[in-house]
Tab-separated table of C-alpha atoms in Angstrom:
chain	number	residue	atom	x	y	z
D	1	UNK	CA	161.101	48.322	141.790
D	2	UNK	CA	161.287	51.032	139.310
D	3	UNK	CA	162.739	50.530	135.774
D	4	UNK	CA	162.834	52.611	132.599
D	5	UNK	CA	163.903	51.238	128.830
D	6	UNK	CA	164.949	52.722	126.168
D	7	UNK	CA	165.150	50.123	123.603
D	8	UNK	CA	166.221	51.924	120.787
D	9	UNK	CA	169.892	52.740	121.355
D	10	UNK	CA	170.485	54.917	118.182
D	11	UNK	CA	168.114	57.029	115.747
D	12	UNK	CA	168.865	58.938	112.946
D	13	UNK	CA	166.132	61.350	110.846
D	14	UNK	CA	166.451	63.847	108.269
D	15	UNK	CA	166.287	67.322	109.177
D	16	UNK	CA	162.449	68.605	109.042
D	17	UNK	CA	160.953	65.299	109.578
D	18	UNK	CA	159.306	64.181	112.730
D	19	UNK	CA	160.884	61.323	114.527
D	20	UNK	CA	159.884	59.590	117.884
D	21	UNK	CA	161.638	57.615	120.155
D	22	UNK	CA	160.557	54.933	122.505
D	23	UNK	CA	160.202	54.295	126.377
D	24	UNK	CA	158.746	52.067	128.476
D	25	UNK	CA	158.736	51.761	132.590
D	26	UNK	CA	157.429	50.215	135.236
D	27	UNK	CA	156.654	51.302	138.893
D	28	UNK	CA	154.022	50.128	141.514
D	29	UNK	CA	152.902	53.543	142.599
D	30	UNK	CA	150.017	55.650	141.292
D	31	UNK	CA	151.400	59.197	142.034
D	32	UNK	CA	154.888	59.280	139.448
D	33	UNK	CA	156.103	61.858	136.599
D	34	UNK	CA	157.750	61.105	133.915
D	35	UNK	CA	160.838	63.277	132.232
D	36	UNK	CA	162.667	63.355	128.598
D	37	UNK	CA	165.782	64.986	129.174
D	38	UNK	CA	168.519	65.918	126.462
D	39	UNK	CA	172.202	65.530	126.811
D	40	UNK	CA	173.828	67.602	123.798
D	41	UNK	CA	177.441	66.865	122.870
D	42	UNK	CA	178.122	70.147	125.442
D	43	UNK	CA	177.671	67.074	128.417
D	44	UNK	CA	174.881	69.450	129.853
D	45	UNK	CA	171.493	67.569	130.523
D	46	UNK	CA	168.355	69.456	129.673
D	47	UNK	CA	165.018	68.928	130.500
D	48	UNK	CA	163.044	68.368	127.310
D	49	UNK	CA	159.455	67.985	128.845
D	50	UNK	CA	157.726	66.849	131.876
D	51	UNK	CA	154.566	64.450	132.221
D	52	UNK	CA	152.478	64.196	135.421
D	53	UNK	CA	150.984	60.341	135.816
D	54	UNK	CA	147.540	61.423	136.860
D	55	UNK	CA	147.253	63.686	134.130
D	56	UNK	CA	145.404	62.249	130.425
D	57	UNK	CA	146.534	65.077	128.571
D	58	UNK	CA	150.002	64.783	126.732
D	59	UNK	CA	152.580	67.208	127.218
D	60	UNK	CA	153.769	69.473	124.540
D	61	UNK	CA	156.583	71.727	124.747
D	62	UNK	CA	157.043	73.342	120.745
D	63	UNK	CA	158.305	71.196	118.707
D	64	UNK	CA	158.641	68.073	121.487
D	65	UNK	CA	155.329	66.013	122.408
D	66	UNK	CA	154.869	62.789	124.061
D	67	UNK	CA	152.524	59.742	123.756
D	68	UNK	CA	151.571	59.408	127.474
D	69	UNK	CA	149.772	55.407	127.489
D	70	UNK	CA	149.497	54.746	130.819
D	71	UNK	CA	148.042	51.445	130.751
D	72	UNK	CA	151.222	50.485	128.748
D	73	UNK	CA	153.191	52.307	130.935
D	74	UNK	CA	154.892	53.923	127.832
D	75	UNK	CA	155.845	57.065	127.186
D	76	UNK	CA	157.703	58.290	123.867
D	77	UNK	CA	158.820	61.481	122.581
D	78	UNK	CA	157.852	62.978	119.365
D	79	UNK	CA	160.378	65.463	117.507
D	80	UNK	CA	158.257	67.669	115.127
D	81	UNK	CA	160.382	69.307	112.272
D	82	UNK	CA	163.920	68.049	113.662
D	83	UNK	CA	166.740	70.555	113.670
D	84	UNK	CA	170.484	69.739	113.823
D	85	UNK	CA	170.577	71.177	117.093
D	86	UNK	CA	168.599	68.422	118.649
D	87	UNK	CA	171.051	65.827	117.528
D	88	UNK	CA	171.706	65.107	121.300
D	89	UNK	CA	171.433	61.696	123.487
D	90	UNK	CA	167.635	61.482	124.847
D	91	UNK	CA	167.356	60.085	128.569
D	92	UNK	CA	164.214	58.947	129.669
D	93	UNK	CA	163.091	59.376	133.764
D	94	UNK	CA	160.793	58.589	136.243
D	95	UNK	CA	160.735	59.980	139.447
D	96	UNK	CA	158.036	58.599	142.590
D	97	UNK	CA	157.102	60.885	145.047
D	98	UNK	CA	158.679	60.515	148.205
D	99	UNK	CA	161.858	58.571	146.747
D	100	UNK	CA	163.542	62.002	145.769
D	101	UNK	CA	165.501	60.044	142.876
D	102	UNK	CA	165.089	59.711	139.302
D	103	UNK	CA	165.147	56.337	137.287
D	104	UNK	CA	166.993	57.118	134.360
D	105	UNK	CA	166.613	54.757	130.953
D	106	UNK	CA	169.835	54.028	128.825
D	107	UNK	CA	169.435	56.370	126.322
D	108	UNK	CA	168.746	56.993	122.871
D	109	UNK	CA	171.337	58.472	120.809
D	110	UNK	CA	169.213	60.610	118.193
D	111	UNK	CA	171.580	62.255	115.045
D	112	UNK	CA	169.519	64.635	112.626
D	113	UNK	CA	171.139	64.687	109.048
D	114	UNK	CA	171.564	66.955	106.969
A	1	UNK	CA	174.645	83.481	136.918
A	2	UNK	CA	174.890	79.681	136.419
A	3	UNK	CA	172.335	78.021	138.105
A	4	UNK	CA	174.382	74.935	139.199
A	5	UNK	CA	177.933	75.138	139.095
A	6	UNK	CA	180.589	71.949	139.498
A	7	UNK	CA	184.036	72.891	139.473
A	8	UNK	CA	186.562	71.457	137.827
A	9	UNK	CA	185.156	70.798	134.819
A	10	UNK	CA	187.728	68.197	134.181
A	11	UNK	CA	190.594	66.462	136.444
A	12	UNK	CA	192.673	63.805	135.219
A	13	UNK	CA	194.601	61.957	138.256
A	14	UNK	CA	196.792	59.006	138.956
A	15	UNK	CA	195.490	56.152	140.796
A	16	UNK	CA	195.810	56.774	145.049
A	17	UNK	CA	195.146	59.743	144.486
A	18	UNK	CA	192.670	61.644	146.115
A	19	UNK	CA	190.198	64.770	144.809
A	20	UNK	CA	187.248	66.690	145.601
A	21	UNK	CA	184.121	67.821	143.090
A	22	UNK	CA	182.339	71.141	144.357
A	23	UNK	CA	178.916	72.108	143.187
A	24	UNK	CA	176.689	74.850	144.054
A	25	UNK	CA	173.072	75.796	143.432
A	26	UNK	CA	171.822	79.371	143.403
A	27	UNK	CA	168.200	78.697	142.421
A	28	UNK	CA	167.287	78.167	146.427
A	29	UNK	CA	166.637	74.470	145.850
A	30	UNK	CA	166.893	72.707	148.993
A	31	UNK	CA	167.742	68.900	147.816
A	32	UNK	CA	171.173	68.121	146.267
A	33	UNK	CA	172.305	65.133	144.130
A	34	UNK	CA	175.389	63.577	142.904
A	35	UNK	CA	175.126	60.881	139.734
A	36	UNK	CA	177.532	59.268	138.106
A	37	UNK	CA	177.712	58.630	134.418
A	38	UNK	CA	179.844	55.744	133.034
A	39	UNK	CA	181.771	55.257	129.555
A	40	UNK	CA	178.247	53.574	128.347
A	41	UNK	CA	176.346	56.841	129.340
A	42	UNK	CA	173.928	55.203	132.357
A	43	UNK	CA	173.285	57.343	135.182
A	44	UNK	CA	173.321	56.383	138.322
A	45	UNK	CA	172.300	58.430	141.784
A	46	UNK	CA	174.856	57.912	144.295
A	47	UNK	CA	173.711	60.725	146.675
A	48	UNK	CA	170.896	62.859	147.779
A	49	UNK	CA	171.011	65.612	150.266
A	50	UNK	CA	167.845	67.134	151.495
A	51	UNK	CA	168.148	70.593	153.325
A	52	UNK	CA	171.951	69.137	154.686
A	53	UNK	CA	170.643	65.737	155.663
A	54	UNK	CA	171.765	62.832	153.605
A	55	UNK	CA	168.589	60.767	151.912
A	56	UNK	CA	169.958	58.519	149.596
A	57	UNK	CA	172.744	57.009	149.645
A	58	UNK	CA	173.306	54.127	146.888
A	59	UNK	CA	175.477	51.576	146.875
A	60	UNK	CA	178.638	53.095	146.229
A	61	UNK	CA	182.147	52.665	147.841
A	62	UNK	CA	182.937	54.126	151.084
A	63	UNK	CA	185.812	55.769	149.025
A	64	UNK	CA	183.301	58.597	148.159
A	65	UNK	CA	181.999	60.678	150.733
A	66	UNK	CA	179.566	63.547	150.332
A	67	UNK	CA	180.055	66.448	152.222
A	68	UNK	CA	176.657	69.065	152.028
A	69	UNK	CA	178.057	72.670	154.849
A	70	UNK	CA	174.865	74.275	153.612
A	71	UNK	CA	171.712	73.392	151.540
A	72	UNK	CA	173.503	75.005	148.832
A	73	UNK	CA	176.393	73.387	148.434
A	74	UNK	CA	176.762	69.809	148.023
A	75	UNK	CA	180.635	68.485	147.252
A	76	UNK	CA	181.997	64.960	146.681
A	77	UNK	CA	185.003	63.834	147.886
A	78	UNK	CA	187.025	60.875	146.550
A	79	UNK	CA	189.527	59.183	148.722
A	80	UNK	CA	192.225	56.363	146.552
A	81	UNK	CA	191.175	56.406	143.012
A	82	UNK	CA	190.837	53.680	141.215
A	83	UNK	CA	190.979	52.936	137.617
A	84	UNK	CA	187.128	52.400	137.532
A	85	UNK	CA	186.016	55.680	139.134
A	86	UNK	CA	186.749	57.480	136.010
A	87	UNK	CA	183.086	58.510	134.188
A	88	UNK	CA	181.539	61.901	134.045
A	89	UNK	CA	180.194	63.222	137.434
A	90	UNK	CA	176.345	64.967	137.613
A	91	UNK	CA	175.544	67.210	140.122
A	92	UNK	CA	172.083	68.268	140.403
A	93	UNK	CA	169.692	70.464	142.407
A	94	UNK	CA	165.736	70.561	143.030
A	95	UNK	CA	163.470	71.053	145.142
A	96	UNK	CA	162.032	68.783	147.747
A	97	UNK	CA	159.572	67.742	146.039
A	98	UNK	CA	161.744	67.020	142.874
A	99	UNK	CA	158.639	66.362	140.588
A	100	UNK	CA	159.544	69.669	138.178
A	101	UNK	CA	162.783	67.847	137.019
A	102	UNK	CA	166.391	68.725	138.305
A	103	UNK	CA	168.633	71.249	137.211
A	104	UNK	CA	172.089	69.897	136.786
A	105	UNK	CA	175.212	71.144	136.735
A	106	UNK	CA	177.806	70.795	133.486
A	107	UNK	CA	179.527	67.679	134.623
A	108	UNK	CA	183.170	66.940	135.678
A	109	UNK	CA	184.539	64.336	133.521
A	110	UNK	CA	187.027	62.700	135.821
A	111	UNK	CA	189.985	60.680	134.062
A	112	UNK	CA	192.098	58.363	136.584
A	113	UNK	CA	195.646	57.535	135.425
């Protein structure tokens, strides 16, 4: 079966500093992508960044990178130079070819201060 | 020139009640999702429609049925609410392959009374 955890439910970092948040999953299959998304108090979600399993590289999208370890089947997302605007709740996914459904973690609610 | 579009955005309704979430997808996607998101913010797929044929179809009471006329329109219907179906409702859109990520629509937060 396919599971994804978010362990840490809430974050907080100052604005400008770099903060990263946790997730770790678990699937049987060797062709799966993994997902941050970002849910903003506006209740849209937003894809953040987007990691293909068979790929070593990490993604990077700006200021949002992730640490890809696929032997620990973790993945977590690193917030360079945090703005208030990314104050948000942070879902991680997985998705398995050929299931057409994302796993979705519990979330990480992430406030930048001021 | 939304991209997926849920309407109403929010419906509060008494209990035996029953209502109907539309979405639609202009981006030419041809699979269709409905998720559910609960008070504790977990989200859940309930549905999938793939080019008008239902994939998935999760556990969920027969209360909700799905209802996909075209590949671009996927709309839930929700027959004697209950207390417990109020959460916010996802609708989402991809394509078959689903492995870029899903565009989803806004949300409907549905409050039952």
């Amino acid at each position: 079966a396919q599971t994804v955890t978010q362990s840490q439910p809430e974050m907080s970092v100052q604005e400008a500093e770099t903060v990263t948040l946790s997730c770790t999953y678990d699937t049987s299959e060797s062709n799966y992508y993994l997902f941050w998304y970002k849910q903003p108090p506006s209740r849209q979600m937003i894809l953040v960044i987007r990691q293909e399993a068979y790929k070593q590289q990490n993604a990077t999208e700006n200021r949002f990178s992730v640490n890809f370890q696929k032997a620990a089947k973790s993945f977590s997302l690193k917030i360079s130079d945090s703005q208030l605007g990314d104050t948000a709740m942070y879902f991680c996914a997985s998705f398995t070819s050929g299931t057409y459904k994302y796993i979705f973690g519990t979330g990480t609610r992430l406030k930048v201060l001021a | 020139d939304t991209a997926v579009s849920q309407t109403p955005k929010y419906l509060v309704t008494q209990m035996g009640n029953d209502k109907s979430i539309k979405c639609e997808q202009n981006l030419g996607h041809d699979t269709m999702y409905w998720y559910k998101q609960d008070s504790k913010k977990f989200l859940k797929i309930m549905f999938s429609y793939n080019n008008k044929e239902l994939i998935i179809n999760e556990t969920v009471p027969n209360r909700f049925s799905p209802k996909s006329p075209d590949k671009a329109h996927l709309n839930l219907h929700i027959n004697s609410l209950e207390l417990g179906d109020s959460a916010v409702y996802f609708c989402a859109s991809s394509h078959s392959t689903a492995n870029y990520g899903y565009t989803f629509g806004s949300g409907t937060r549905l409050t039952v009374v």
